[in-house]
Each structure stands twice: as structure tokens, then as C-alpha cells.
């Protein structure tokens, strides 16, 4: 085996060029199957064998067949390399736009779409730092704690999905976002002390944004309206809203005013019981000094 082929084999095992396809996502399955078929047709049109193509892009023959068979979601760089090797003049690279729409799990895509439209977000997670606030290092430490364990592929895919959701902070005009975090989630060193420090530094940065209100619920509070679980309330420009909590409608998204009123009531009390945004920022600074 040549040095290049051996390198390709090792790369396909340690740094696979795609994610597993969610079999329950019918639209995603169809898109990835179409992309894979186009890749195969392009490769065959130039008379290149799968093994030869895999060596040219730095991956093994088996991985090439998985992507062409619609079994793996190709990463953007894989499509760029394929475009170059096959001389497609940008036609393969252009498929990145379609792949981008389905590269994340179906539920995550739906949530990201809602967050992208919301003009106000009210978010409380009683167990962990909210996903919109997580650094990749913290997210990895959290996801690796899951039992039964996620596969390495699932961990990386969920991390990429959480990073993609952060575009909500880059919108113009920016939405109004309120977070309530639990003190214990800011003290637990998931992923190690360095990861925790990086997470706290990120929270300090986000807390200083003009459109963000970040509050901390101290552990010494004798009264706490959040003991029934997390709360998400998203409001839209047309006056509609959607909310979710484990104890309302069995955790399903709700739109009815009576359910939204309950969620907003609970969230308002939680905010009143937590530290103010200014006090919370000082508290995060204090934790950074201890970390």
C-alpha cells in the first residue's frame, strides 16, 4: 500500500468526512441520497474508480461508497475536494447549500428555524447551561456524560448543531433574549477546569450584549419557581408565540394562550427570584476568579 493510500485509510477512520443520516428524517434522507447519486455519476463520468477517488480526496474507498450510497452526510470540505478532483466547476460545491439544510437532526433544524424568527426569547434550563450559550468544549463535556453513550459521530454532530444555532446572536435587528442559569451549572467542571473557564468567559461576553439579559439563580435561595423543569418561550413579530416545558402538555410545544400564560408566569417569578443581570455578571466574574 502506498503512503498516500495508507494516509487516506487512517484519515477515514479518525476523521470521517460526514455524519450519519437520521433514518426518521425522510426529507433529509432524500436530499442526501440525491447528493450521493450525483457524486457517483460525476465520478463515473470521468472514469475514476472509488478507490482512486478516495485516495485523491484523502479518504478510504468504503467511506466514498457510504457517501455515494446516501449513508453519510458529506461535510462541506468533502464536497469542495470532490469538486476540485472531478473538475465539476463548482457544481458539486453548490450542493453544500442543500446539505447545510439537512446536516443537523430534524428536531434541531426545527428549533433553529424558530429561533431565527423569534423577536423575543425567554429561556431557563434547570440542569445545564442553555444550549445557545454553550461553548463547543463545554458541549462536548456535557454530551460525553450521556448514558447510554452517544457515538463519536453523534457527539460531533450535536456540537456542530449547537454552534450553528448561535447565529441568533448575530441577527440584525437583534432579538431580545433572557436567560436564567442555575449556580450549580456554572460550578460543575464538565470537560475539565479549562473548559469551564472558557465557558464562564463566554458567558461574561454574552452577558454584556445589549439585547441579552443573563441572570443566575443562587443555590441558597429558599424559594424557587423553577423546580418543575425548564422553560422556553419564543415570541414572534406577528404577536404569536410558542412555548415548551416538561410539565405543560407533556413537554410538547404549545401555542394556546392559557398554556403560554402559565409558562410566562413561572418564568417571571423565576427571574424575580434570581440575581439581577448586574449582580449575575459580578457573580460570573467572581467564579472566574475562583476557577
XYZ file of C-alpha atoms in Angstrom:
291
model
C 0.000 0.000 0.000
C 1.328 3.469 -0.916
C 1.973 6.135 1.691
C -0.902 8.252 0.281
C -3.316 5.315 0.395
C -2.298 4.477 3.947
C -2.839 8.112 4.965
C -6.275 8.007 3.362
C -7.170 4.849 5.276
C -6.130 6.369 8.590
C -7.999 9.588 7.850
C -11.214 7.758 7.064
C -11.074 6.071 10.460
C -10.063 9.051 12.575
C -11.682 11.977 10.768
C -14.664 10.759 8.789
C -15.945 13.244 6.197
C -19.583 13.179 7.228
C -22.324 12.399 9.702
C -24.740 9.513 9.888
C -28.104 10.070 8.213
C -31.139 10.180 10.515
C -33.452 7.442 9.147
C -36.506 9.184 10.627
C -35.823 12.361 8.635
C -37.472 11.486 5.322
C -36.631 14.790 3.652
C -33.027 14.630 4.835
C -32.670 11.050 3.606
C -33.965 12.056 0.162
C -31.614 15.056 -0.105
C -28.524 13.096 0.913
C -29.440 10.217 -1.419
C -29.662 12.698 -4.311
C -26.334 14.303 -3.419
C -24.684 10.889 -3.172
C -26.072 9.824 -6.528
C -24.782 12.998 -8.187
C -21.324 12.397 -6.708
C -21.275 8.843 -8.057
C -22.434 9.915 -11.532
C -19.778 12.633 -11.669
C -17.048 10.207 -10.595
C -18.111 7.578 -13.117
C -18.371 10.200 -15.876
C -14.649 10.959 -15.574
C -13.800 7.247 -15.404
C -12.450 7.319 -11.852
C -12.777 4.284 -9.581
C -13.991 4.768 -5.998
C -10.622 3.737 -4.559
C -8.790 6.159 -6.841
C -11.168 8.978 -5.986
C -10.913 8.235 -2.266
C -7.129 8.419 -2.423
C -7.345 11.745 -4.269
C -9.567 13.332 -1.594
C -7.802 11.639 1.319
C -10.420 9.085 2.387
C -10.930 5.359 2.094
C -12.935 3.582 -0.578
C -15.527 2.398 1.948
C -16.281 5.972 3.005
C -16.682 7.028 -0.621
C -19.293 4.307 -1.129
C -21.123 5.294 2.064
C -21.464 8.899 0.923
C -22.429 7.965 -2.626
C -24.964 5.497 -1.245
C -26.645 8.166 0.873
C -25.477 6.584 4.137
C -23.382 9.536 5.270
C -23.906 13.303 5.140
C -20.815 14.812 3.472
C -19.073 17.688 5.164
C -18.609 20.932 3.162
C -14.876 20.353 2.696
C -15.541 16.900 1.228
C -17.780 18.434 -1.435
C -15.164 21.095 -2.196
C -12.464 18.436 -2.581
C -14.763 16.345 -4.788
C -15.498 19.372 -6.966
C -11.782 20.006 -7.450
C -10.823 16.380 -8.132
C -13.699 15.767 -10.521
C -13.361 19.122 -12.299
C -17.020 19.972 -11.673
C -16.506 23.758 -11.959
C -18.437 24.499 -8.785
C -21.460 22.287 -9.452
C -20.605 19.886 -6.629
C -19.613 22.664 -4.232
C -23.002 24.246 -4.922
C -24.651 21.236 -3.280
C -23.333 22.452 0.069
C -26.383 24.688 0.316
C -28.756 21.698 0.158
C -26.612 19.643 2.518
C -26.480 22.527 5.010
C -30.271 22.377 5.319
C -30.285 18.741 6.463
C -26.899 18.216 8.121
C -28.399 18.636 11.607
C -31.047 16.447 13.288
C -34.635 17.221 12.275
C -35.641 18.491 15.740
C -32.612 20.760 15.911
C -33.396 22.235 12.489
C -36.963 22.982 13.557
C -35.733 24.676 16.742
C -33.125 26.705 14.856
C -35.768 27.890 12.378
C -37.999 29.079 15.214
C -35.124 30.852 16.973
C -34.218 32.551 13.701
C -37.701 34.111 13.503
C -38.233 34.996 17.171
C -38.091 38.619 18.309
C -38.003 37.642 21.989
C -36.697 34.503 23.713
C -37.201 33.570 27.371
C -35.023 30.581 28.298
C -34.458 28.630 31.512
C -32.565 25.339 31.897
C -32.529 23.918 35.454
C -29.824 21.314 34.799
C -27.191 22.724 32.467
C -26.018 25.890 30.779
C -28.505 26.544 27.987
C -27.530 25.163 24.568
C -27.444 28.634 22.974
C -24.772 29.634 25.488
C -22.572 26.532 25.398
C -19.037 26.628 24.053
C -18.021 23.611 21.918
C -15.742 22.402 24.727
C -18.495 22.567 27.346
C -20.984 20.945 24.969
C -18.566 18.083 24.326
C -18.059 17.519 28.060
C -21.827 17.516 28.593
C -22.612 15.213 25.667
C -19.947 12.714 26.715
C -21.762 12.312 30.047
C -24.873 10.943 28.357
C -25.826 7.327 29.144
C -26.298 5.254 27.109
C -23.368 6.952 25.431
C -23.631 8.828 22.157
C -21.327 7.661 19.381
C -18.406 9.950 18.476
C -20.293 10.820 15.308
C -23.394 11.853 17.266
C -21.353 13.964 19.686
C -19.687 15.916 16.884
C -22.969 16.356 15.030
C -24.756 17.720 18.113
C -21.859 20.095 18.810
C -21.980 21.396 15.235
C -25.740 21.861 15.561
C -25.408 23.895 18.749
C -22.735 26.088 17.207
C -24.977 26.693 14.182
C -27.804 27.914 16.429
C -25.609 30.740 17.728
C -26.437 32.784 14.642
C -29.371 34.076 16.711
C -26.846 36.428 18.375
C -25.720 37.804 15.005
C -29.110 38.879 13.690
C -29.855 42.494 12.857
C -32.138 43.678 14.312
C -31.215 41.523 17.271
C -33.906 39.702 19.251
C -34.362 40.313 22.971
C -33.015 37.254 24.823
C -33.387 36.424 28.503
C -31.568 33.536 30.208
C -31.784 32.215 33.751
C -28.928 29.889 34.740
C -28.509 27.795 37.859
C -25.441 28.427 40.016
C -24.544 24.741 40.123
C -24.354 24.587 36.322
C -21.736 27.357 36.476
C -19.643 25.480 39.020
C -19.702 21.970 37.537
C -16.421 21.495 35.538
C -17.797 19.422 32.669
C -14.934 18.773 30.256
C -12.359 19.945 32.823
C -11.359 23.188 34.522
C -10.067 24.766 31.327
C -13.364 24.096 29.554
C -15.298 25.576 32.493
C -13.170 28.712 32.479
C -13.688 29.116 28.746
C -17.429 28.698 29.281
C -17.533 31.333 32.026
C -15.553 33.756 29.860
C -18.065 33.218 27.068
C -20.982 33.856 29.439
C -19.340 37.097 30.556
C -19.048 38.189 26.932
C -22.669 37.311 26.102
C -23.978 38.956 29.289
C -22.545 42.262 28.094
C -24.559 42.260 24.873
C -27.212 44.989 24.833
C -30.012 42.625 23.787
C -29.225 39.910 26.367
C -30.381 39.686 29.985
C -28.485 36.917 31.777
C -29.413 36.045 35.362
C -28.107 33.487 37.836
C -30.260 31.597 40.339
C -28.157 31.128 43.510
C -28.159 27.776 45.282
C -29.032 29.382 48.623
C -32.495 30.547 47.519
C -35.220 29.145 49.795
C -37.910 29.839 47.175
C -37.650 28.696 43.586
C -40.438 28.601 40.973
C -38.349 26.521 38.570
C -38.455 23.172 40.339
C -40.895 21.779 37.756
C -38.346 21.939 34.926
C -37.076 24.091 32.099
C -38.958 26.778 30.198
C -38.656 28.023 26.618
C -40.895 30.810 25.323
C -40.345 32.263 21.855
C -42.328 35.281 20.631
C -42.667 36.410 17.020
C -43.232 39.711 15.223
C -46.843 38.887 14.353
C -47.764 38.560 18.031
C -47.807 34.750 18.093
C -45.679 32.665 20.442
C -44.634 29.104 21.172
C -43.583 27.644 24.497
C -42.386 24.413 25.986
C -41.877 22.920 29.431
C -41.871 19.329 30.743
C -44.934 19.952 32.945
C -47.123 21.659 30.328
C -48.817 19.497 27.670
C -46.346 16.684 28.403
C -43.456 18.736 27.058
C -44.965 19.326 23.616
C -44.689 22.796 22.026
C -47.755 24.882 22.933
C -49.370 27.907 21.295
C -52.559 28.291 23.327
C -52.781 31.486 25.462
C -53.703 29.525 28.628
C -50.523 27.430 28.390
C -48.310 30.362 27.441
C -49.685 32.345 30.400
C -48.577 29.584 32.790
C -45.099 29.483 31.298
C -44.660 33.247 31.355
C -45.964 33.417 34.933
C -43.447 30.837 36.090
C -40.637 32.444 34.126
C -41.401 35.878 35.533
C -41.280 34.575 39.100
C -38.012 32.733 38.413
C -36.455 35.953 37.110
C -37.640 37.859 40.161
C -36.089 35.249 42.467
C -32.729 35.194 40.644
C -29.878 37.687 40.873
C -30.271 40.803 38.744
C -28.308 40.925 35.458
C -25.719 43.254 37.050
C -25.379 41.003 40.104
C -25.180 37.948 37.859
C -22.326 39.416 35.812
C -20.446 40.170 39.032
C -21.132 36.609 40.207
C -19.660 35.185 36.978
C -16.616 37.410 37.438
C -16.268 36.024 40.975
C -16.433 32.421 39.690
C -13.769 33.223 37.101
C -11.530 34.374 39.919
C -12.012 31.013 41.638
C -11.514 28.868 38.504
